[in-house]
Amino acid sequence: MVMALLRVIFSSSRAELYRWRRFRRDLSRSVSWGAWIPGILGPTAISVGWLWASALQTESIKNQLLIRFAQERVNQAAQSLSAETKDYAIWDETFGFLKGANPDYISKNFNSYTFSRIPFVAFFGEDGSPLSAYQYNNDRRRIEPLPAAAKRDILDLIPSEPVSPSRMFLGSVAGKPYLVALQSVLPTNANGPSSGGLLFVRAVDRFQSLTLNQAIGIISENFLPPQPLKNSLLGPIEIEIKHPQLVGRQTLQHVVTRRPMERIQALQATLLVLGFDLLLLSVIAVRSYLIRRRHRKVDLERLRHQRRLSRDLSQREATDSLTGLLSELGLIRSFKGQGLNFPDFLQLVIHINLDNFSFVMSSMGRSGGDMALIGVANELRRFVHSSSLIARISADDFVCCIIGTSDASLLSELSQLAQAINQLKITVEGHSPISIRASLGASFVDPADPVKALHEASVACRITKMGGGASYQLYGESQGATTTYLAIQHSNEELLAAIRDDRIRLFAQNAWSLVDADRFPSVYVELLARIEAVSDGHCYWNESLIEAAAFCGTLKLLDIHVLDLAIAAISNIVKASPAGSQNLVYAINITADVLLTDNFVSQLDRQLEQHGLDPAFLCLELTEQAALRNPIQAISTMKRLRKLGVKLAMDDFGTGTTSLGYLRDLPLDYVKIDKSYVWRLMSEATSELVIQFVVELGKEIGFSTIAEGVEDANLLVKLQELGVTIAQGYLVTRPKPFSGKEGLWIFADSGRDRDFEIVTSS
């Protein structure tokens, strides 16, 4: 009924019909019918069963009382009639009447009062033959012989056997039930033979008490020929009352019909209980629906907020916040659009790396370096045509995609751009003008794979940089590349010699947990590779070594060697069990060359087992490029590593092309936020928005967040307020030598040990 009413309310128009369908869908989803219905209907079934059992028991008791009362009433009437009949039967006048000696017997001894009690009187001879029968005519006020039809009915009541001295039975005369008393007529002294028989008839008294009828619910009382009783669940109840001592020649069935009062009351109580259950379920359903509707509104608002945030982040991902140029992701997205807008033109990707940017940063500071980058971006906009794409893909790396009608025209523009940039002077307020030197690498774009051109241009740029910089190189061009290849080979041989001579040393930089604000305990340790110099034994590192190894394909050897050293050293540290070592996670960087090796997981498992190291102590840091080179294989390998027990972290997140939503697909334990976002946290709202989104995503998915490049206490407090889990940077500690020998590395380094005070907000 409630659902029908709601349907009428909701279905008056097409829009409301949709609302009705949505209401039913939300209602079915919000209410746990499988839990509520058994919990409510179970007690209801027990209660209803008890009601009906009580009702039927009460009905049975009332029926038994009714039967006993009716039997006693009929028996009392029979006893009274029998006594009166016997008084007349042993009277001398009655005896003389049957002997023919008292002809005035009837008129003298019977009157209207007698016939009001006894409607019919019949006399029989000694042989049982009927002699006479009388009744009282009220209209004529006199006694008259019984009509022939009534006389035949009376004769039909008389048993065929001889008249017994005393006999009582029920019979029907003229369709009405009567008690019949048959007595042998004897003289007063009861001596001598009988002179015949005397028959008195009295109508059966029926229930006349209104109070009794209302209390028991009696509808009717009948004496009928034998027939089946008619009973139904809620219809009248027919009760048979037996009188075995009053059975005569005719068999009459004494039936009392009463209302099923107890069943009706049980039905009313059942309907009341079911109505209450329906009301309760309706209240539960409506309340659950309202709660779900409120939650849905909250979820919708949250979804809208996430969509707005995703749009903002998507725009942020596609745009460099510092210079306003495209980001690497925005550049890749724009390749296709540029090709569609200029279908008959060739595309050339130019990778630009500022050779002296580290000097600019050290001399002018971070703010000065940012101003210099903005100046370079503005000059690039002025140098290239408006149809070109300009992007900043990292701190000091820019990419331009220019179009032209021929190879020659594009190479000419490349040469002019290289000359213009290397002659550029940038003026920053408060500083003298600085000259810009840049290395350029270029590659023609294949429309089917524009990302490949980006990689080739970066390789060409590295070749230019290793050759001395301040020039340009076209990918695949052999002219003038001899010195560059010699420099790459020299750097690669330097790295291979260090591996061969076992001069690779491990340095460690620990990170603080921001969850425990009172202690800032160390929970994460990143292991870094350094080369020990042959001459004086000091350790150094150069990023050109990595570039050379990547170019020559020997980077995999370095990763495997560092991994072997790290596992052995971590195992010794853990076994020595210095203070705090058991609670640390040790992270090692690996590249795509190692991650995508077919047997990498099995080899790592054997190494861990050989050194007896629990995989839970080891964390592998992957770059975005390593995860995206072959996403399907990378994710499969990462899942196998997680199953092995090794933890996984994404390093320098935010510097590549990875979408924030892509983090949902990667089985990560840590995400390291690149220092470019951390450094601009206090000055840019977009950086705070990105960090906040990564933190919320980490809470939802289950990974911890690590902020890189934390260099001052105020930044540390801000990161803690945003919910970042771990902080890493020079504020925490600088890299220091790491060894498996106990005592060579301090594990208890935390905020309590620092020489400055950190004030956190309440």
Short mmCIF file of N, CA and C in Angstrom, two decimals, residues 424-514:
data_model
loop_
_atom_site.label_atom_id
_atom_site.label_comp_id
_atom_site.label_asym_id
_atom_site.label_seq_id
_atom_site.Cartn_x
_atom_site.Cartn_y
_atom_site.Cartn_z
N LEU A 424 72.12 34.31 -26.39
CA LEU A 424 71.12 34.97 -25.56
C LEU A 424 71.73 35.41 -24.24
N LYS A 425 71.30 36.60 -23.80
CA LYS A 425 71.66 37.11 -22.48
C LYS A 425 70.36 37.41 -21.74
N ILE A 426 70.27 36.88 -20.54
CA ILE A 426 69.07 37.04 -19.73
C ILE A 426 69.37 38.00 -18.60
N THR A 427 68.49 38.98 -18.45
CA THR A 427 68.64 39.95 -17.37
C THR A 427 67.62 39.64 -16.27
N VAL A 428 68.14 39.45 -15.08
CA VAL A 428 67.29 39.21 -13.91
C VAL A 428 67.47 40.37 -12.96
N GLU A 429 66.35 40.87 -12.45
CA GLU A 429 66.38 42.03 -11.59
C GLU A 429 67.30 41.78 -10.38
N GLY A 430 68.21 42.73 -10.17
CA GLY A 430 69.13 42.62 -9.06
C GLY A 430 70.40 41.88 -9.39
N HIS A 431 70.50 41.38 -10.62
CA HIS A 431 71.69 40.64 -11.03
C HIS A 431 72.16 41.17 -12.39
N SER A 432 73.44 40.95 -12.66
CA SER A 432 73.98 41.34 -13.96
C SER A 432 73.52 40.34 -15.02
N PRO A 433 73.46 40.74 -16.28
CA PRO A 433 73.01 39.83 -17.35
C PRO A 433 73.89 38.58 -17.41
N ILE A 434 73.25 37.46 -17.68
CA ILE A 434 73.97 36.19 -17.77
C ILE A 434 73.82 35.65 -19.18
N SER A 435 74.88 35.02 -19.66
CA SER A 435 74.87 34.40 -20.99
C SER A 435 74.35 32.97 -20.87
N ILE A 436 73.59 32.59 -21.85
CA ILE A 436 72.99 31.26 -21.87
C ILE A 436 73.74 30.39 -22.87
N ARG A 437 74.13 29.20 -22.42
CA ARG A 437 74.71 28.20 -23.30
C ARG A 437 73.81 26.97 -23.25
N ALA A 438 73.53 26.43 -24.42
CA ALA A 438 72.56 25.33 -24.48
C ALA A 438 73.03 24.27 -25.46
N SER A 439 72.70 23.02 -25.17
CA SER A 439 72.93 21.90 -26.08
C SER A 439 71.59 21.52 -26.69
N LEU A 440 71.56 21.33 -28.01
CA LEU A 440 70.33 21.02 -28.72
C LEU A 440 70.44 19.67 -29.41
N GLY A 441 69.37 18.90 -29.36
CA GLY A 441 69.28 17.65 -30.10
C GLY A 441 67.96 17.64 -30.85
N ALA A 442 67.94 17.12 -32.05
CA ALA A 442 66.73 17.17 -32.87
C ALA A 442 66.47 15.83 -33.52
N SER A 443 65.18 15.60 -33.84
CA SER A 443 64.78 14.38 -34.53
C SER A 443 63.48 14.65 -35.25
N PHE A 444 63.36 14.08 -36.47
CA PHE A 444 62.12 14.23 -37.24
C PHE A 444 61.03 13.35 -36.63
N VAL A 445 59.80 13.84 -36.67
CA VAL A 445 58.67 13.17 -36.01
C VAL A 445 58.03 12.18 -36.96
N ASP A 446 57.87 10.96 -36.48
CA ASP A 446 57.06 9.97 -37.17
C ASP A 446 55.63 10.11 -36.64
N PRO A 447 54.65 10.49 -37.48
CA PRO A 447 53.28 10.69 -36.97
C PRO A 447 52.73 9.48 -36.23
N ALA A 448 53.21 8.29 -36.56
CA ALA A 448 52.71 7.09 -35.90
C ALA A 448 53.27 6.94 -34.49
N ASP A 449 54.44 7.56 -34.20
CA ASP A 449 55.07 7.41 -32.89
C ASP A 449 55.82 8.68 -32.54
N PRO A 450 55.09 9.74 -32.14
CA PRO A 450 55.79 11.00 -31.84
C PRO A 450 56.65 10.92 -30.59
N VAL A 451 56.32 10.01 -29.65
CA VAL A 451 57.12 9.89 -28.42
C VAL A 451 58.53 9.41 -28.74
N LYS A 452 58.64 8.60 -29.77
CA LYS A 452 59.96 8.12 -30.17
C LYS A 452 60.86 9.28 -30.57
N ALA A 453 60.29 10.28 -31.23
CA ALA A 453 61.08 11.45 -31.63
C ALA A 453 61.58 12.21 -30.40
N LEU A 454 60.77 12.27 -29.35
CA LEU A 454 61.23 12.92 -28.11
C LEU A 454 62.45 12.22 -27.55
N HIS A 455 62.40 10.87 -27.52
CA HIS A 455 63.53 10.12 -27.00
C HIS A 455 64.78 10.32 -27.87
N GLU A 456 64.60 10.27 -29.17
CA GLU A 456 65.75 10.44 -30.07
C GLU A 456 66.34 11.83 -29.93
N ALA A 457 65.47 12.86 -29.77
CA ALA A 457 65.98 14.22 -29.62
C ALA A 457 66.76 14.36 -28.32
N SER A 458 66.29 13.69 -27.24
CA SER A 458 67.02 13.77 -25.96
C SER A 458 68.36 13.07 -26.06
N VAL A 459 68.41 11.94 -26.79
CA VAL A 459 69.69 11.25 -26.99
C VAL A 459 70.66 12.14 -27.76
N ALA A 460 70.15 12.77 -28.81
CA ALA A 460 71.00 13.67 -29.60
C ALA A 460 71.49 14.84 -28.75
N CYS A 461 70.61 15.33 -27.85
CA CYS A 461 70.99 16.44 -26.96
C CYS A 461 72.11 16.00 -26.02
N ARG A 462 72.01 14.76 -25.46
CA ARG A 462 73.07 14.28 -24.58
C ARG A 462 74.40 14.14 -25.32
N ILE A 463 74.29 13.71 -26.58
CA ILE A 463 75.52 13.60 -27.38
C ILE A 463 76.15 14.97 -27.55
N THR A 464 75.31 15.97 -27.82
CA THR A 464 75.82 17.33 -27.97
C THR A 464 76.46 17.81 -26.66
N LYS A 465 75.82 17.51 -25.55
CA LYS A 465 76.31 17.97 -24.25
C LYS A 465 77.64 17.31 -23.92
N MET A 466 77.75 15.99 -24.22
CA MET A 466 79.01 15.30 -23.95
C MET A 466 80.12 15.77 -24.88
N GLY A 467 79.74 16.33 -26.00
CA GLY A 467 80.74 16.85 -26.93
C GLY A 467 81.19 18.26 -26.59
N GLY A 468 80.69 18.82 -25.52
CA GLY A 468 81.11 20.16 -25.12
C GLY A 468 79.97 21.14 -25.04
N GLY A 469 78.82 20.83 -25.62
CA GLY A 469 77.66 21.69 -25.54
C GLY A 469 77.74 22.88 -26.46
N ALA A 470 76.80 23.82 -26.28
CA ALA A 470 76.73 25.07 -27.06
C ALA A 470 76.64 24.78 -28.55
N SER A 471 75.97 23.69 -28.92
CA SER A 471 75.84 23.33 -30.33
C SER A 471 74.56 22.51 -30.48
N TYR A 472 74.40 21.86 -31.64
CA TYR A 472 73.22 21.04 -31.87
C TYR A 472 73.63 19.78 -32.60
N GLN A 473 72.79 18.76 -32.55
CA GLN A 473 73.05 17.48 -33.18
C GLN A 473 71.72 16.91 -33.65
N LEU A 474 71.66 16.46 -34.89
CA LEU A 474 70.48 15.77 -35.42
C LEU A 474 70.66 14.28 -35.18
N TYR A 475 69.64 13.66 -34.64
CA TYR A 475 69.71 12.23 -34.32
C TYR A 475 70.01 11.43 -35.60
N GLY A 476 71.06 10.56 -35.50
CA GLY A 476 71.44 9.72 -36.63
C GLY A 476 72.47 10.36 -37.53
N GLU A 477 72.80 11.61 -37.29
CA GLU A 477 73.78 12.30 -38.14
C GLU A 477 75.19 11.99 -37.64
N SER A 478 76.02 11.44 -38.47
CA SER A 478 77.37 11.00 -38.06
C SER A 478 78.41 12.10 -38.17
N GLN A 479 78.11 13.11 -38.95
CA GLN A 479 79.10 14.15 -39.18
C GLN A 479 79.38 14.93 -37.88
N GLY A 480 80.60 15.04 -37.49
CA GLY A 480 80.99 15.83 -36.33
C GLY A 480 80.71 15.18 -35.00
N ALA A 481 80.32 13.87 -34.96
CA ALA A 481 79.93 13.22 -33.70
C ALA A 481 81.06 12.38 -33.11
N THR A 482 82.24 12.38 -33.73
CA THR A 482 83.32 11.51 -33.28
C THR A 482 83.76 11.85 -31.86
N THR A 483 83.95 13.13 -31.60
CA THR A 483 84.40 13.54 -30.26
C THR A 483 83.34 13.24 -29.21
N THR A 484 82.11 13.41 -29.63
CA THR A 484 81.02 13.12 -28.69
C THR A 484 81.01 11.65 -28.30
N TYR A 485 81.10 10.77 -29.26
CA TYR A 485 81.12 9.34 -28.99
C TYR A 485 82.33 8.96 -28.15
N LEU A 486 83.46 9.61 -28.37
CA LEU A 486 84.64 9.34 -27.57
C LEU A 486 84.41 9.72 -26.10
N ALA A 487 83.71 10.86 -25.89
CA ALA A 487 83.41 11.29 -24.52
C ALA A 487 82.46 10.30 -23.84
N ILE A 488 81.46 9.84 -24.61
CA ILE A 488 80.52 8.86 -24.05
C ILE A 488 81.25 7.56 -23.70
N GLN A 489 82.12 7.14 -24.60
CA GLN A 489 82.85 5.90 -24.36
C GLN A 489 83.77 6.04 -23.15
N HIS A 490 84.39 7.21 -23.00
CA HIS A 490 85.28 7.42 -21.86
C HIS A 490 84.49 7.34 -20.54
N SER A 491 83.32 8.00 -20.49
CA SER A 491 82.50 7.96 -19.26
C SER A 491 82.02 6.54 -18.98
N ASN A 492 81.65 5.82 -20.03
CA ASN A 492 81.16 4.46 -19.84
C ASN A 492 82.28 3.55 -19.35
N GLU A 493 83.51 3.72 -19.90
CA GLU A 493 84.64 2.91 -19.46
C GLU A 493 85.01 3.24 -18.01
N GLU A 494 84.84 4.49 -17.62
CA GLU A 494 85.11 4.88 -16.22
C GLU A 494 84.16 4.15 -15.28
N LEU A 495 82.89 4.07 -15.67
CA LEU A 495 81.91 3.39 -14.83
C LEU A 495 82.17 1.88 -14.79
N LEU A 496 82.49 1.29 -15.95
CA LEU A 496 82.76 -0.15 -15.99
C LEU A 496 84.01 -0.50 -15.18
N ALA A 497 85.02 0.37 -15.22
CA ALA A 497 86.24 0.12 -14.45
C ALA A 497 85.94 0.15 -12.95
N ALA A 498 85.06 1.08 -12.53
CA ALA A 498 84.70 1.15 -11.11
C ALA A 498 83.96 -0.11 -10.68
N ILE A 499 83.11 -0.64 -11.56
CA ILE A 499 82.40 -1.88 -11.23
C ILE A 499 83.39 -3.05 -11.18
N ARG A 500 84.29 -3.10 -12.15
CA ARG A 500 85.24 -4.20 -12.23
C ARG A 500 86.20 -4.19 -11.05
N ASP A 501 86.64 -3.01 -10.62
CA ASP A 501 87.61 -2.90 -9.53
C ASP A 501 86.94 -2.82 -8.16
N ASP A 502 85.67 -3.00 -8.12
CA ASP A 502 84.90 -2.98 -6.86
C ASP A 502 85.11 -1.65 -6.14
N ARG A 503 84.95 -0.56 -6.89
CA ARG A 503 85.09 0.78 -6.30
C ARG A 503 83.75 1.50 -6.21
N ILE A 504 82.64 0.74 -6.33
CA ILE A 504 81.32 1.34 -6.14
C ILE A 504 81.00 1.28 -4.64
N ARG A 505 80.71 2.44 -4.07
CA ARG A 505 80.40 2.53 -2.65
C ARG A 505 78.94 2.98 -2.47
N LEU A 506 78.37 2.55 -1.36
CA LEU A 506 76.98 2.92 -1.06
C LEU A 506 76.94 4.04 -0.04
N PHE A 507 76.14 5.07 -0.36
CA PHE A 507 75.84 6.13 0.59
C PHE A 507 74.35 6.02 0.94
N ALA A 508 74.00 6.49 2.11
CA ALA A 508 72.61 6.37 2.57
C ALA A 508 72.08 7.73 3.00
N GLN A 509 70.84 7.99 2.66
CA GLN A 509 70.15 9.20 3.10
C GLN A 509 68.81 8.78 3.70
N ASN A 510 68.68 8.98 5.01
CA ASN A 510 67.44 8.54 5.65
C ASN A 510 66.37 9.61 5.57
N ALA A 511 65.14 9.21 5.87
CA ALA A 511 63.99 10.12 5.80
C ALA A 511 63.17 9.96 7.07
N TRP A 512 62.50 11.06 7.46
CA TRP A 512 61.73 11.08 8.70
C TRP A 512 60.27 10.75 8.45
N SER A 513 59.68 10.12 9.44
CA SER A 513 58.22 9.94 9.44
C SER A 513 57.57 11.18 10.04
N LEU A 514 56.61 11.77 9.31
CA LEU A 514 55.91 12.95 9.79
C LEU A 514 54.66 12.59 10.59
#
